Every structure is written in structure tokens, then in C-alpha cells.
Amino acid sequence: MSALRPLPRWADILLLPIINLVLAFVISGLVVLAIGQNPLAALEAIVGGAFGSGYNIGYTLYYSTNFIFTGLAVAVAAHAGLFNIGGNGQAYIAGLGVILVALPLQFLPWWVTFPIAILAGAAVGGFWAFIPGWLQAKRGSHVVITTIMFNFIAAAIMVYMVVNVLKPAGVLAPESAMIDPAGRMPKLGTFIPWFRNTDVNFTLLLALLCLVGVYVLVWHTRFGYTMRALGHNPTATTYAGISNSRTIMIVMTLSGALAGMVAVNQIVGVQYRLVLDYVADAGFVGIAVALMGRNHPIGILFAALLFGALYQGGNELQYVIPGLSKEMVVVIQALVILFTGAMEGMFRPGLQRAFMLFSPAQKAEAEARNVAKSES
Amino acid sequence: MDLALILSTLDATLRLSTPLLLACLAGLYSERAGVFDIGLEGKMLAAAFGAAAVAAVTGNVWLGLLAGVAVSITTAAVQGAAAITLKGNQLIAGVAINMLAAGLTTFLGIQWFAQGGRTPQLAPGGRFQNLTLPFANELSGVPIIGPIYADLISGHNLLVYVAFLAVPVTWFVLYRTRFGLRLRAVGENPKAVDTAGISVTRLRYQAVLITGLLCGLAGAFFSIAQGSGFGNNMTAGKGFIALAALIFAKWKPVPAMLTCLLFGFLDALQIRLQNTDILGVQIPVQAIQALPYVLTVVLLAGFIGKAVGPKAGGVPYTKER
């Protein structure tokens, strides 16, 4: 048996993720079936809930906005061979930066506040990822463990800040003051009535810009080349005279800054205040999005749309079919991560063999074997 | 502080350390064998649900425990298949397991028991009761030793004693048995183990299944020993504190116990310190909650000592052909 050849590109970026996705859906469907519900009805409810009307699509796009940011955050780090599992903490703590500029500037028009909030969110989110990056680069501690720890440290800091510092006197709920209505960013529904009063807002455009920006950065700049080279072979970059520790720190900062944009979407775009746990595990969804999207902006766009649709559809699911809760979506997402990220080895070799059966090289080899057999 | 207050704080410390210690020792087996496990949290959560669900339906605590352990071992086997046989990314496998457990426990809980994800309150027979050790009542009159024995050491549920008993057992297995030697070797240099004619795959599976067993006990502790029933996300990040403790203890059993006791003590202290001043300064509860994570980051960064994990950790083993 000759060595397995790599898959054709289209099979690698399209076929394999789709097989894994289908498998995740089938297993979740079996779970639904096992508890005595109809999985096809559930799927129909999810699809209807996600795309049924402009209202549903608006919410789907709002979720997708968050997932584009966190997916990009994971992907940028992954290109440099780093696993940033701390998107949640980075997105969470970035809210501190956003609210601390948004509240003092609330009487300015929103289009003045918006870019400043972006910078503030990027700075704080980036800083929260820079520290683990710095610790890995200079002190040798693993970025995965540090970012996990930083998720919890961020949660503790945020509870303290919201309850003891940001909460206005006389307010019972643990949340900051509201941004003045005059300074609030309008939602897209204001301009496109089709979306109605859904949460999708201008941050979606920022997300699309970030997709383009990451594409250019990773594949069309010198730094992008450096980080990909680091991801492939850190020894080679060292010999090429590139400072790996510098690359690690920059990449982690960028990754954290991208995750921090979730805070802009949530605070400036949707809730107009800082509430506890507003990230709602978007950081972990980002891992699924990046894995599905093969760390490429186009893939991430589609994967983020898929998961946005699943989340929005999942929210509607419980109203359509009583008893089926939105946690179904978390199960699907976990299975996608398991199959595309950790059990990739399940289908790849089989698929490679299947492709080799039909490859021209294989055909020639087989013919040669036949000739040899008939000659002997 | 008087003796009673100190004793009650230490008593709480023992209770709060127990799931940490079980999960920490669980992680120790897997990671010493070279399989990173950030899925401790998920296995505990799944086990807590399995144990509570079965204990609620059957009313039998032992069947509950068995179910919890079985769920956890099955989960560990899936993780093992990904990490060992399929040579997948062990970290991503852990993330997936955590997410799967969080989603599935809530989903099935809502569906089966229709109480918003909670399992029904357990009857007394459905959970582990506190045990009174022999002579605890007789000795309680003796000054100092009496209360320590009667209030602190006696009067916990079975799993607390199991957890602390698991420490010397783990130490013995790891450092005094052939299996332990091979386990440590496979985490440092799997090729050497392979060359000696021992199956790396088999050893790693054994380690991962022991991890599953111990995580199962830890999960059961939450729902059928300390609590009486399962609640959404009831492990609340304890699996990650256990992971932190494992690193803090540099992957060694006795330091693991001491670290878990320290982290458990911080937890007990944090509950008692709510809204109290110490020397006129109010320490934010969140600062104490975050301390285990901060300490671990500081240790990993090499500012206090150095934590270096098993050398072959995180790398799937591929036989050369």
C-alpha cells in the first residue's frame, strides 16, 4: 500500500467539513429521536426560526456578527500555531473598555462614539490576550492553559467592576448605566424596515471589514507570511532570523482585539449598557466556526452564518416544539467541534483512499501491475 | 477566631476540596500518560447528571453512583478515541467534551424531568449520607482532639474519604507499581515504551479510563453527595480549578492534595468573608475567587518555581514504519 496522498483542495475545504457537519446533525437527530420527538420537525423549526422572515434573518445576522469576530480571533491565532481558547474572556473584558468610553461620550453623535468604542474594545481585548502571548513568548507558559485561566479571571474582574464600580446607585440589577438615547447607534432596521426592530446593527459591517482585513493580513502581507511560517515550523522561522516571540505577542494581541469586537456589538449596538455575561459563550462558538471554516475568512463567514442561524433557530425551537430547548444547538456545535477538530482522522484516511482509487496515478499503477502480471 | 469557627471552616474546606481532589487526580493519570485533558469539567458535569438522574428514578444511591461513573467513563472513552486512536487534537477534544456535556445535560434534563433542567430532589436513600466514624461521639468530650475528630474528621459522606484515600493509592500506583512506571514513561517518552514492547495505545487508554472513573466520582459528589439533585452547570468551573491545581501541584499526587486543600480553603474562606472586613479592609470576594487562577498563571510563568508537564503531553503517538 503506497502512502496516502493529500486530498484535493475542494474535498479538504468543502467535502470533509460537510461530512462532519452532516454527521453532527445525524447524531443530534438521533438524540431527538431517542427522546421521542421528530428530528425533521425540529430541523424545520430551526430553519424557519433562522430564515423565516426579515425579523428572523435580522437576529441570525446579529448572532453571526459575534461569531465572525470570535471565529476570526481563533483563526488568526491558529495560523500562527496558537490555540486561543480565551476568546470569551477577551470579549468579556473588552466591554470594560467599550463602556468606559461610551458612557462619557454618550452625548456625542453615535458615529463619533462608534470608532472610539472599537478602538477601546480592541485595546482592552487585545491587552487581555497579549499577556498570555507574552507569557508564552517570554516565560514559556502554554497559551492554552493561560487563556483558560484568564477567562475565569476576567469573569471575576467583571463581576467586581459591574457590581462595585459601574452600577449606578439605586439600581438593583447588576448592570452599568444606560447610554443616553441621543448617543445610541441606530439598528439596521431603522434603515432597512425589513429587519424590523432586530438586534442586527452596523457592527455587522465592521465584521465584514474584519473578514477582508484578516484575509489581506494573512495572505498578502509580510507579517501574514511570518505568522503562517511560525505556525508551520517555528524552528525554520528562528533560523530565518525572525523573532518568534514578537510574532506570538502580536498575533495574540490581534486575536484578542478581534474577540473584543463582540463587546462593541453587544454594548454599543444592542444593549446600550454593560450587563453580566453578555458574551454568552460566543468565544467558544468561535472555536467551532474557525474549525468549520478551515481558518479562512470565506469559510468563517459561512460557518458564522450557519451557527448564527442555529442559535437564532434554536431560540425559536422551544416555542415551536415544546420540550425541545435551545441547548440542542449547543450539542450540535459540540459535535461539530468534536468531528472537525478532534476526530478529523475518522474520515480523512478513508476519503483519501477513495480519492486515490480514482486518481490518474493510481490508474497507471494498476495498469502497470496488470501488464506485469500478464508478462510473467 | 474560636475553635468552633476554625473547625467549621476547615470542615467546609474538606468538603469543597473533595471534588477538586478527585478531578485533579483524574487529570493526573491522563496527563502523566501524555494525554492532555481540559475536559475534566465536562466529564464531571455529565457524571453529575447521570448519577442524579438514575438516583432520582431508582431511589438507590449506588445505582446512581454506578451510572455517574459509567457516563464519565464512556465520555472519557470518546475523548480517548479522538486523542489516541484518531490522533486528533487533545485540547479541541476536551473543549468539545465540555460543550457536549453542558448542552446534553441541560437538554435531556429539561426533556426528562420538566423542571427547567433540574433533576427531582433526591430521597434520603438516593444520596450519600454523612458517616459517623467509630468512637466519634465517645471522643467528642476530649479537649481539642475530641472536637477535631468528631467534627472535622468524622461526619463526612463516603466520597470525601474515598477522595483522600485515593491520594496514597495514586502515589503507590504511580511510584511503586510496574503499571505506574510505564504510565509515567509513556508520558515522557512513548517511543522508549514502545521499543520495550509495551503498547502505548493500551497504556494511554487505561490511563484515560481511570480518569473517567475518578471524574465520575467527582461528578457524583456534586449531585448525590453534597447536593441532592442535579442543577444546570452545577460543576461551575471546578474542573478548571482542578486543572489549575494539577499544574500547581506539578502533576504529583501529594502536592495535588495540598493544592486542592488550599483551593478548597480559599473557597470556604470566600463564603465566610462575604461582606466582612479584615482589619478595616474589605477584600472583594471576587479577588479570592480568582486567586487559584492567578496563582496558577504566576506559577506557570515561572515566577514562583517552575511547572513543567510531562514531555510527551499533548502529542499523539505514531509508530514509525
XYZ file of C-alpha atoms in Angstrom:
697
model
C 0.000 0.000 0.000
C 1.505 3.302 -1.022
C 1.425 6.326 1.272
C -1.831 8.254 1.364
C -1.821 11.326 -0.817
C -3.330 14.568 0.473
C -6.895 15.275 -0.552
C -7.759 17.591 -3.421
C -8.302 21.134 -2.149
C -12.044 21.215 -2.697
C -12.502 17.975 -0.788
C -10.398 19.294 2.063
C -12.184 22.621 2.479
C -15.685 21.638 1.429
C -16.391 17.915 1.407
C -14.781 16.995 4.724
C -16.438 19.775 6.770
C -19.784 18.956 5.195
C -19.448 15.242 6.000
C -18.596 16.147 9.587
C -21.480 18.604 9.794
C -23.924 16.063 8.443
C -22.692 13.521 10.963
C -23.152 16.053 13.779
C -26.693 16.695 12.586
C -27.464 12.986 12.265
C -26.273 12.222 15.797
C -28.186 15.177 17.239
C -31.181 13.964 15.258
C -30.825 10.522 16.826
C -30.789 12.168 20.263
C -34.002 13.997 19.381
C -35.463 10.762 18.074
C -34.435 8.907 21.233
C -36.428 11.269 23.405
C -39.471 10.732 21.239
C -39.504 13.868 19.112
C -39.368 14.238 15.364
C -35.903 15.414 14.294
C -37.130 16.626 10.890
C -39.776 18.774 12.556
C -37.032 20.140 14.820
C -34.837 20.927 11.827
C -37.748 22.608 10.103
C -38.404 24.703 13.208
C -34.735 25.716 13.384
C -34.576 26.680 9.708
C -37.865 28.563 9.928
C -36.723 30.300 13.083
C -33.493 31.350 11.446
C -34.676 32.407 7.978
C -38.478 32.560 8.144
C -38.749 36.345 7.754
C -36.711 39.523 7.818
C -37.159 39.527 11.563
C -35.621 36.064 11.911
C -32.836 36.853 9.463
C -32.062 40.030 11.388
C -31.441 38.065 14.566
C -29.496 35.399 12.695
C -27.198 38.119 11.343
C -26.827 39.624 14.806
C -25.586 36.282 16.189
C -23.409 35.759 13.124
C -21.744 39.135 13.752
C -20.444 37.918 17.118
C -19.383 34.583 15.695
C -17.442 36.175 12.822
C -15.384 38.089 15.374
C -14.707 35.140 17.657
C -14.135 32.811 14.701
C -11.572 35.210 13.262
C -9.944 35.506 16.685
C -9.428 31.752 16.862
C -8.343 31.547 13.206
C -5.730 34.304 13.361
C -4.094 32.613 16.342
C -4.395 29.201 14.679
C -2.448 30.386 11.623
C 0.465 31.085 13.930
C 0.053 27.672 15.570
C -1.563 29.106 18.713
C -4.825 27.896 20.221
C -6.565 30.911 21.734
C -9.241 29.367 23.914
C -9.727 32.655 25.773
C -11.962 34.463 23.278
C -14.697 34.511 25.876
C -12.602 36.312 28.458
C -11.169 38.720 25.894
C -14.612 39.595 24.555
C -15.917 39.983 28.092
C -13.221 42.233 29.475
C -13.219 44.340 26.301
C -16.649 45.507 27.438
C -14.892 47.441 30.161
C -13.014 49.483 27.583
C -16.123 49.983 25.472
C -18.398 51.107 28.291
C -15.725 53.370 29.794
C -15.555 55.391 26.564
C -19.193 55.010 25.567
C -20.635 56.452 28.772
C -18.574 59.677 28.897
C -19.112 60.213 25.149
C -22.825 59.405 25.195
C -23.901 62.932 24.263
C -21.861 62.907 21.059
C -23.403 61.520 17.869
C -23.071 57.740 17.606
C -20.792 57.873 14.568
C -18.210 59.659 16.701
C -18.510 57.201 19.581
C -18.561 54.084 17.420
C -14.962 54.208 16.119
C -13.659 55.231 19.530
C -15.519 52.312 21.120
C -13.981 49.995 18.522
C -10.510 51.187 19.420
C -11.198 50.877 23.136
C -12.638 47.367 22.786
C -9.731 46.293 20.609
C -7.215 47.756 23.041
C -8.627 46.071 26.133
C -9.443 42.751 24.429
C -6.036 42.791 22.771
C -4.317 43.508 26.061
C -6.095 40.570 27.709
C -4.704 38.260 25.019
C -1.328 39.981 24.899
C -0.499 38.869 28.445
C -0.885 35.134 27.680
C 1.025 35.759 24.448
C 3.791 37.483 26.338
C 3.841 34.717 28.948
C 4.180 32.081 26.222
C 6.772 34.019 24.277
C 8.968 35.102 27.152
C 8.191 32.786 30.060
C 7.304 29.555 28.297
C 3.856 29.017 29.788
C 1.359 27.392 27.467
C -1.086 29.836 25.908
C -3.988 27.358 26.181
C -3.781 26.998 29.951
C -3.150 30.707 30.487
C -6.088 31.778 28.344
C -8.397 29.329 30.171
C -7.281 30.848 33.467
C -7.726 34.348 32.036
C -11.355 33.557 31.154
C -12.074 32.984 34.823
C -10.001 35.936 35.994
C -11.864 38.164 33.521
C -15.205 36.901 34.844
C -14.180 37.736 38.430
C -12.956 41.211 37.461
C -16.112 41.957 35.506
C -18.415 40.939 38.354
C -16.427 43.166 40.687
C -16.387 46.111 38.279
C -20.075 45.911 37.420
C -21.314 45.421 40.972
C -18.931 47.764 42.789
C -17.926 50.395 40.245
C -20.199 50.664 37.212
C -23.610 50.023 38.778
C -25.324 53.356 39.393
C -26.663 53.922 42.901
C -30.272 52.848 43.279
C -30.179 50.251 40.506
C -30.765 46.709 41.672
C -29.784 44.696 38.602
C -26.021 44.160 38.167
C -25.502 46.381 35.133
C -23.951 49.715 34.209
C -25.844 52.914 33.466
C -27.576 53.141 30.081
C -26.045 55.130 27.242
C -28.124 58.248 26.619
C -30.741 57.655 23.877
C -29.255 60.570 21.897
C -25.922 58.774 21.619
C -27.224 55.316 20.768
C -26.338 53.731 17.463
C -29.444 53.014 15.382
C -30.030 49.400 14.401
C -30.140 48.334 10.766
C -33.924 48.032 10.987
C -34.063 51.855 11.087
C -32.746 51.980 7.530
C -33.984 48.644 6.219
C -37.515 48.193 7.615
C -37.423 44.547 6.534
C -35.227 43.756 9.560
C -37.797 45.356 11.888
C -36.501 46.027 15.394
C -33.946 43.211 15.489
C -30.513 43.497 17.046
C -28.512 43.471 13.814
C -26.563 46.732 13.587
C -23.627 48.468 11.907
C -21.206 46.194 13.730
C -22.093 43.618 11.058
C -20.336 45.838 8.508
C -17.354 46.018 10.845
C -17.354 42.210 10.956
C -17.315 42.019 7.153
C -14.448 44.533 7.074
C -12.570 42.401 9.590
C -13.026 39.352 7.344
C -11.445 41.222 4.436
C -8.781 42.674 6.715
C -7.772 39.258 8.048
C -7.671 37.863 4.514
C -5.309 40.606 3.377
C -3.222 40.369 6.525
C -2.755 36.617 6.487
C -2.195 36.041 2.765
C -0.999 39.335 1.358
C 1.355 40.900 3.853
C 4.849 40.141 5.020
C 3.613 39.730 8.576
C 0.940 37.265 7.468
C 3.634 35.192 5.842
C 5.694 35.360 9.008
C 2.855 34.156 11.175
C 1.933 31.318 8.867
C 5.576 30.288 8.711
C 5.657 30.266 12.513
C 2.552 28.095 12.520
C 4.126 25.597 10.161
C 7.622 25.442 11.562
C 8.849 27.573 14.452
C 12.401 26.274 14.034
C 12.541 27.438 10.442
C 11.395 30.955 11.355
C 14.036 31.113 14.056
C 16.724 30.155 11.535
C 15.324 32.707 9.105
C 16.106 35.342 11.704
C 12.517 36.063 12.627
C 11.677 36.748 16.250
C 9.082 34.133 17.163
C 8.280 35.744 20.485
C 7.494 39.044 18.772
C 5.195 37.285 16.285
C 3.425 35.379 19.061
C 2.756 38.554 21.030
C 1.453 40.485 18.021
C -0.757 37.615 16.852
C -2.269 37.098 20.286
C -2.959 40.831 20.616
C -4.682 40.860 17.223
C -6.677 37.798 18.178
C -7.829 39.369 21.419
C -8.683 42.623 19.658
C -10.917 40.733 17.227
C -12.648 38.930 20.088
C -13.086 42.304 21.761
C -15.328 43.442 18.902
C -18.070 41.263 20.398
C -18.224 43.849 23.168
C -18.783 46.620 20.588
C -21.643 44.674 19.018
C -23.269 43.901 22.357
C -22.784 47.192 24.175
C -22.791 49.904 21.509
C -25.013 48.060 19.060
C -27.553 46.145 21.111
C -27.817 46.552 24.861
C -26.569 50.146 25.330
C -25.154 49.131 28.703
C -22.803 46.597 30.254
C -24.557 43.559 31.690
C -23.051 40.447 33.244
C -22.168 37.515 30.978
C -23.174 39.274 27.783
C -20.655 37.204 25.811
C -22.841 34.105 26.295
C -20.077 31.702 25.264
C -19.608 33.317 21.834
C -15.887 32.761 22.370
C -16.384 29.005 22.367
C -18.672 29.133 19.343
C -15.723 30.840 17.645
C -13.726 27.634 18.001
C -16.408 25.712 16.108
C -16.650 28.473 13.499
C -12.907 28.553 12.872
C -12.696 24.765 12.645
C -15.637 24.540 10.253
C -14.377 27.454 8.209
C -10.882 25.984 7.940
C -9.468 29.246 9.346
C -10.239 31.032 6.072
C -12.345 34.230 6.091
C -14.761 32.908 3.474
C -15.200 29.679 5.388
C -15.584 31.633 8.607
C -18.278 33.823 7.052
C -20.334 30.795 6.079
C -19.666 28.946 9.332
C -20.643 32.046 11.328
C -23.860 32.324 9.304
C -24.522 28.639 9.972
C -24.031 28.980 13.709
C -25.893 32.290 13.797
C -28.792 30.515 12.133
C -28.531 27.606 14.566
C -28.564 29.924 17.570
C -31.466 32.008 16.344
C -33.309 28.907 15.141
C -32.614 27.248 18.479
C -34.199 30.198 20.292
C -37.362 29.762 18.263
C -37.293 25.969 18.547
C -38.600 25.917 22.106
C -41.675 27.919 21.087
C -42.480 25.716 18.117
C -41.899 22.331 19.731
C -42.441 22.461 23.490
C -39.866 20.353 25.278
C -37.075 20.859 22.771
C -34.784 23.503 24.226
C -32.161 25.636 22.558
C -29.415 23.562 24.187
C -29.929 21.238 21.213
C -27.822 23.756 19.313
C -25.004 23.524 21.853
C -24.995 19.757 21.306
C -24.751 20.173 17.526
C -21.975 22.700 17.976
C -20.052 20.407 20.344
C -20.328 17.549 17.865
C -19.094 19.788 15.049
C -16.051 20.695 17.149
C -15.509 17.049 18.045
C -15.726 15.773 14.475
C -13.989 18.571 12.586
C -11.423 19.365 15.243
C -10.589 16.256 17.176
C -11.851 13.317 15.134
C -10.690 14.501 11.773
C -8.799 11.240 11.476
C -12.087 9.394 11.263
C -12.920 10.213 7.661
C -9.752 11.638 6.163
C -7.861 8.372 5.551
C -10.924 6.680 4.104
C -11.628 9.646 1.900
C -8.016 9.773 0.793
C -8.163 6.115 -0.177
C -11.404 6.686 -2.031
C -9.861 9.541 -3.976
C -6.727 7.571 -4.771
C -8.815 4.826 -6.299
C -9.917 7.292 -8.923
C -6.677 9.257 -9.329
C -4.834 9.017 -12.659
C -1.613 7.952 -10.911
C -3.380 5.051 -9.272
C -4.879 4.009 -12.589
C -1.482 3.994 -14.280
C -0.038 1.968 -11.427
C -2.824 -0.585 -11.636
C -2.379 -0.877 -15.378
C 1.340 -1.398 -14.920
C 0.595 -4.132 -12.405
C -1.729 -5.830 -14.846
C 0.874 -5.678 -17.592
C 3.492 -7.140 -15.240
C 1.114 -9.919 -14.268
C 0.295 -10.879 -17.835
C 4.006 -10.857 -18.801
C 5.088 -13.184 -16.013
C -11.415 33.157 65.930
C -12.546 30.439 68.257
C -12.057 26.733 67.783
C -15.606 26.111 66.579
C -15.284 28.667 63.768
C -11.891 27.361 62.725
C -13.233 23.807 62.761
C -16.281 24.697 60.691
C -14.105 26.500 58.138
C -11.762 23.525 57.915
C -14.736 21.183 57.729
C -16.035 23.147 54.738
C -12.519 23.069 53.285
C -12.540 19.263 53.309
C -15.924 19.175 51.628
C -15.063 21.762 48.984
C -11.691 20.145 48.267
C -13.170 16.724 47.619
C -14.436 17.182 44.029
C -11.319 19.195 43.198
C -9.113 16.422 44.519
C -10.960 13.663 42.665
C -10.898 15.615 39.399
C -7.291 16.630 39.931
C -6.150 13.028 40.479
C -8.275 12.078 37.455
C -6.380 14.556 35.322
C -3.119 13.347 36.804
C -3.473 9.833 35.370
C -4.331 11.048 31.906
C -1.732 13.799 31.728
C 1.063 11.687 33.215
C 0.346 9.272 30.359
C 0.736 12.069 27.832
C -2.899 12.895 27.112
C -3.822 16.474 27.980
C -7.300 16.713 29.430
C -9.132 20.020 29.554
C -12.389 18.059 29.521
C -12.429 17.273 33.256
C -15.245 19.762 33.704
C -17.396 18.122 31.041
C -16.904 14.603 32.373
C -17.790 15.734 35.891
C -20.886 17.532 34.678
C -22.051 14.543 32.646
C -21.431 12.236 35.601
C -23.273 14.554 37.983
C -26.288 14.447 35.697
C -26.144 10.690 35.104
C -25.818 9.990 38.811
C -28.664 12.308 39.808
C -30.969 11.087 37.035
C -30.557 7.423 37.920
C -30.635 8.049 41.678
C -33.848 10.035 41.248
C -35.545 7.351 39.199
C -34.386 4.319 41.186
C -34.021 5.936 44.591
C -30.790 3.994 45.005
C -27.587 5.917 45.620
C -25.349 3.073 44.487
C -27.072 2.736 41.139
C -26.739 6.494 40.843
C -23.012 6.336 41.527
C -22.642 3.493 39.048
C -24.489 5.465 36.377
C -22.393 8.588 37.010
C -19.172 6.624 36.716
C -20.413 4.812 33.612
C -21.352 8.076 31.889
C -17.997 9.592 32.735
C -16.037 6.548 31.561
C -17.986 6.483 28.287
C -17.239 10.152 27.760
C -13.583 9.515 28.543
C -13.572 6.685 26.010
C -14.870 9.013 23.284
C -12.195 11.524 24.209
C -9.626 8.730 24.225
C -10.701 7.552 20.790
C -10.211 11.068 19.445
C -6.921 11.692 21.212
C -5.279 8.264 20.985
C -6.654 6.224 18.093
C -7.591 9.032 15.723
C -4.578 11.119 16.782
C -6.727 14.230 16.977
C -6.058 17.445 18.813
C -6.421 16.624 22.509
C -7.244 20.188 23.512
C -10.045 20.505 20.982
C -11.390 17.120 22.088
C -11.563 18.483 25.625
C -13.373 21.630 24.516
C -15.881 19.512 22.596
C -16.494 17.256 25.596
C -17.120 20.223 27.876
C -19.577 21.719 25.438
C -21.291 18.420 24.742
C -21.802 17.802 28.451
C -23.144 21.308 29.053
C -25.596 21.035 26.163
C -26.715 17.454 26.592
C -27.252 17.551 30.378
C -29.490 20.617 30.128
C -31.290 19.352 27.043
C -32.027 15.902 28.440
C -32.756 17.298 31.892
C -35.462 19.605 30.564
C -36.881 16.827 28.436
C -36.881 14.050 31.030
C -37.779 15.826 34.244
C -39.502 19.008 33.008
C -38.065 21.112 35.825
C -36.034 23.548 33.757
C -33.018 21.241 33.695
C -33.038 20.270 37.355
C -33.479 16.668 38.392
C -36.035 15.939 41.141
C -34.987 16.334 44.758
C -33.468 13.064 45.938
C -34.962 10.983 48.744
C -32.545 10.197 51.627
C -31.828 6.769 50.116
C -30.830 8.409 46.857
C -27.827 10.267 48.221
C -24.759 9.578 50.307
C -25.377 10.331 53.968
C -22.770 11.660 56.347
C -20.953 8.898 58.150
C -20.079 8.963 61.806
C -16.710 7.348 62.328
C -16.328 4.888 65.207
C -15.969 6.445 68.673
C -16.709 9.941 67.314
C -19.427 10.531 69.882
C -17.450 8.983 72.726
C -14.347 11.060 71.979
C -16.108 14.370 71.390
C -15.744 15.252 75.090
C -11.932 15.069 74.980
C -10.472 18.580 74.716
C -9.061 19.646 71.333
C -8.580 16.151 69.878
C -12.208 15.294 70.560
C -13.823 18.077 68.521
C -11.220 17.713 65.783
C -12.016 14.037 65.419
C -15.750 14.294 65.921
C -16.475 17.474 63.962
C -13.694 17.708 61.400
C -12.628 14.171 60.536
C -15.856 12.329 61.225
C -19.211 13.232 59.756
C -18.471 13.427 56.032
C -20.001 11.368 53.279
C -18.267 8.357 51.820
C -16.866 10.115 48.735
C -14.866 12.543 50.885
C -12.984 9.635 52.433
C -12.622 7.959 49.055
C -11.049 11.119 47.622
C -8.457 11.417 50.354
C -7.788 7.679 50.270
C -7.182 7.960 46.531
C -4.111 10.088 47.219
C -1.903 7.392 48.806
C -3.335 4.855 46.377
C -2.380 7.035 43.426
C 1.034 7.646 44.917
C 1.549 3.901 45.324
C 0.297 3.081 41.841
C 2.397 5.772 40.251
C 5.696 5.208 42.047
C 5.623 1.632 43.327
C 3.995 -0.458 40.605
C 5.056 -1.588 37.174
C 1.923 -0.015 35.686
C 2.807 3.335 37.279
C 6.349 3.265 35.956
C 5.089 2.536 32.466
C 2.421 5.202 32.802
C 4.995 7.833 33.677
C 7.308 6.599 30.960
C 4.623 6.805 28.287
C 4.059 10.440 29.155
C 7.738 11.273 28.948
C 8.996 9.082 26.147
C 6.409 6.863 24.442
C 8.939 5.649 21.908
C 11.041 4.059 24.627
C 7.969 2.305 25.993
C 7.065 1.130 22.517
C 10.579 -0.139 21.916
C 10.341 -2.165 25.137
C 7.420 -3.978 23.544
C 4.659 -2.343 25.573
C 1.611 -0.955 23.805
C 1.462 2.836 24.069
C -2.139 2.839 22.914
C -3.238 0.340 25.558
C -1.479 2.195 28.367
C -2.940 5.529 27.340
C -6.439 4.077 27.117
C -6.032 2.593 30.593
C -4.979 5.996 31.914
C -7.854 7.794 30.209
C -10.383 5.293 31.586
C -9.043 5.767 35.129
C -9.505 9.486 34.526
C -13.090 8.744 33.570
C -13.632 6.704 36.728
C -12.330 9.424 39.046
C -14.206 12.194 37.206
C -17.318 10.081 37.630
C -16.822 10.007 41.408
C -16.197 13.761 41.407
C -19.362 14.403 39.413
C -21.428 12.114 41.620
C -20.148 14.037 44.641
C -21.827 17.186 43.343
C -25.264 15.755 42.675
C -25.797 12.791 45.019
C -23.489 13.515 47.957
C -23.056 17.238 48.540
C -26.246 18.234 46.766
C -29.403 16.256 46.343
C -30.120 16.508 42.662
C -28.601 17.983 39.517
C -28.779 21.654 38.590
C -27.706 23.322 35.353
C -23.944 23.664 35.077
C -23.593 22.618 38.710
C -19.865 21.925 38.470
C -19.411 25.671 37.811
C -15.844 25.631 36.537
C -14.494 23.347 39.283
C -12.981 21.135 36.590
C -10.798 24.027 35.526
C -9.775 24.775 39.107
C -8.819 21.095 39.358
C -6.774 21.515 36.190
C -5.114 24.558 37.720
C -4.436 22.550 40.877
C -2.883 19.761 38.822
C -0.457 22.186 37.212
C 0.168 23.935 40.521
C 0.996 20.542 42.049
C 3.374 19.824 39.167
C 1.475 16.615 38.316
C 2.312 14.902 41.647
C -0.306 13.231 43.898
C 0.618 14.525 47.365
C 1.154 18.132 46.259
C -2.136 17.728 44.368
C -3.882 17.022 47.652
C -2.241 20.005 49.353
C -3.125 22.307 46.438
C -6.720 21.130 46.388
C -6.929 21.703 50.136
C -5.547 25.213 49.603
C -8.010 25.971 46.800
C -10.822 24.418 48.834
C -9.800 26.552 51.801
C -9.885 29.691 49.635
C -13.375 28.709 48.568
C -14.504 28.140 52.173
C -12.902 31.423 53.215
C -14.566 33.264 50.369
C -18.009 32.119 51.538
C -17.271 33.235 55.108
C -15.726 36.535 54.097
C -18.791 37.843 52.266
C -19.253 41.398 53.473
C -16.846 41.220 56.379
C -13.891 43.481 56.999
C -10.451 42.276 57.896
C -8.528 44.965 59.777
C -10.809 47.562 58.265
C -10.133 46.499 54.683
C -12.874 44.785 52.722
C -11.391 42.134 50.478
C -13.501 41.682 47.336
C -14.908 38.164 47.209
C -14.022 38.056 43.522
C -10.339 38.525 44.345
C -10.358 35.347 46.429
C -12.379 33.532 43.764
C -9.821 34.453 41.131
C -6.820 33.608 43.308
C -6.428 29.926 42.232
C -6.300 31.012 38.578
C -3.927 33.890 39.264
C -1.622 31.667 41.316
C -1.533 29.086 38.522
C -0.705 31.694 35.877
C 2.059 33.090 38.070
C 3.453 29.620 38.707
C 3.305 28.635 35.035
C 5.138 31.803 34.149
C 7.955 30.625 36.360
C 7.779 33.472 38.843
C 7.380 31.056 41.751
C 9.106 27.801 40.930
C 8.538 26.177 37.575
C 5.844 23.839 36.357
C 6.966 21.582 33.545
C 4.471 18.982 32.412
C 5.088 15.510 31.030
C 7.301 15.886 27.967
C 5.167 13.934 25.535
C 1.937 15.571 26.749
C -0.454 16.619 24.005
C 1.323 14.725 21.237
C -0.422 11.695 19.721
C 1.964 8.769 19.351
C 2.609 7.490 15.854
C 4.546 4.287 15.419
C 7.309 4.554 12.856
C 7.100 2.190 9.988
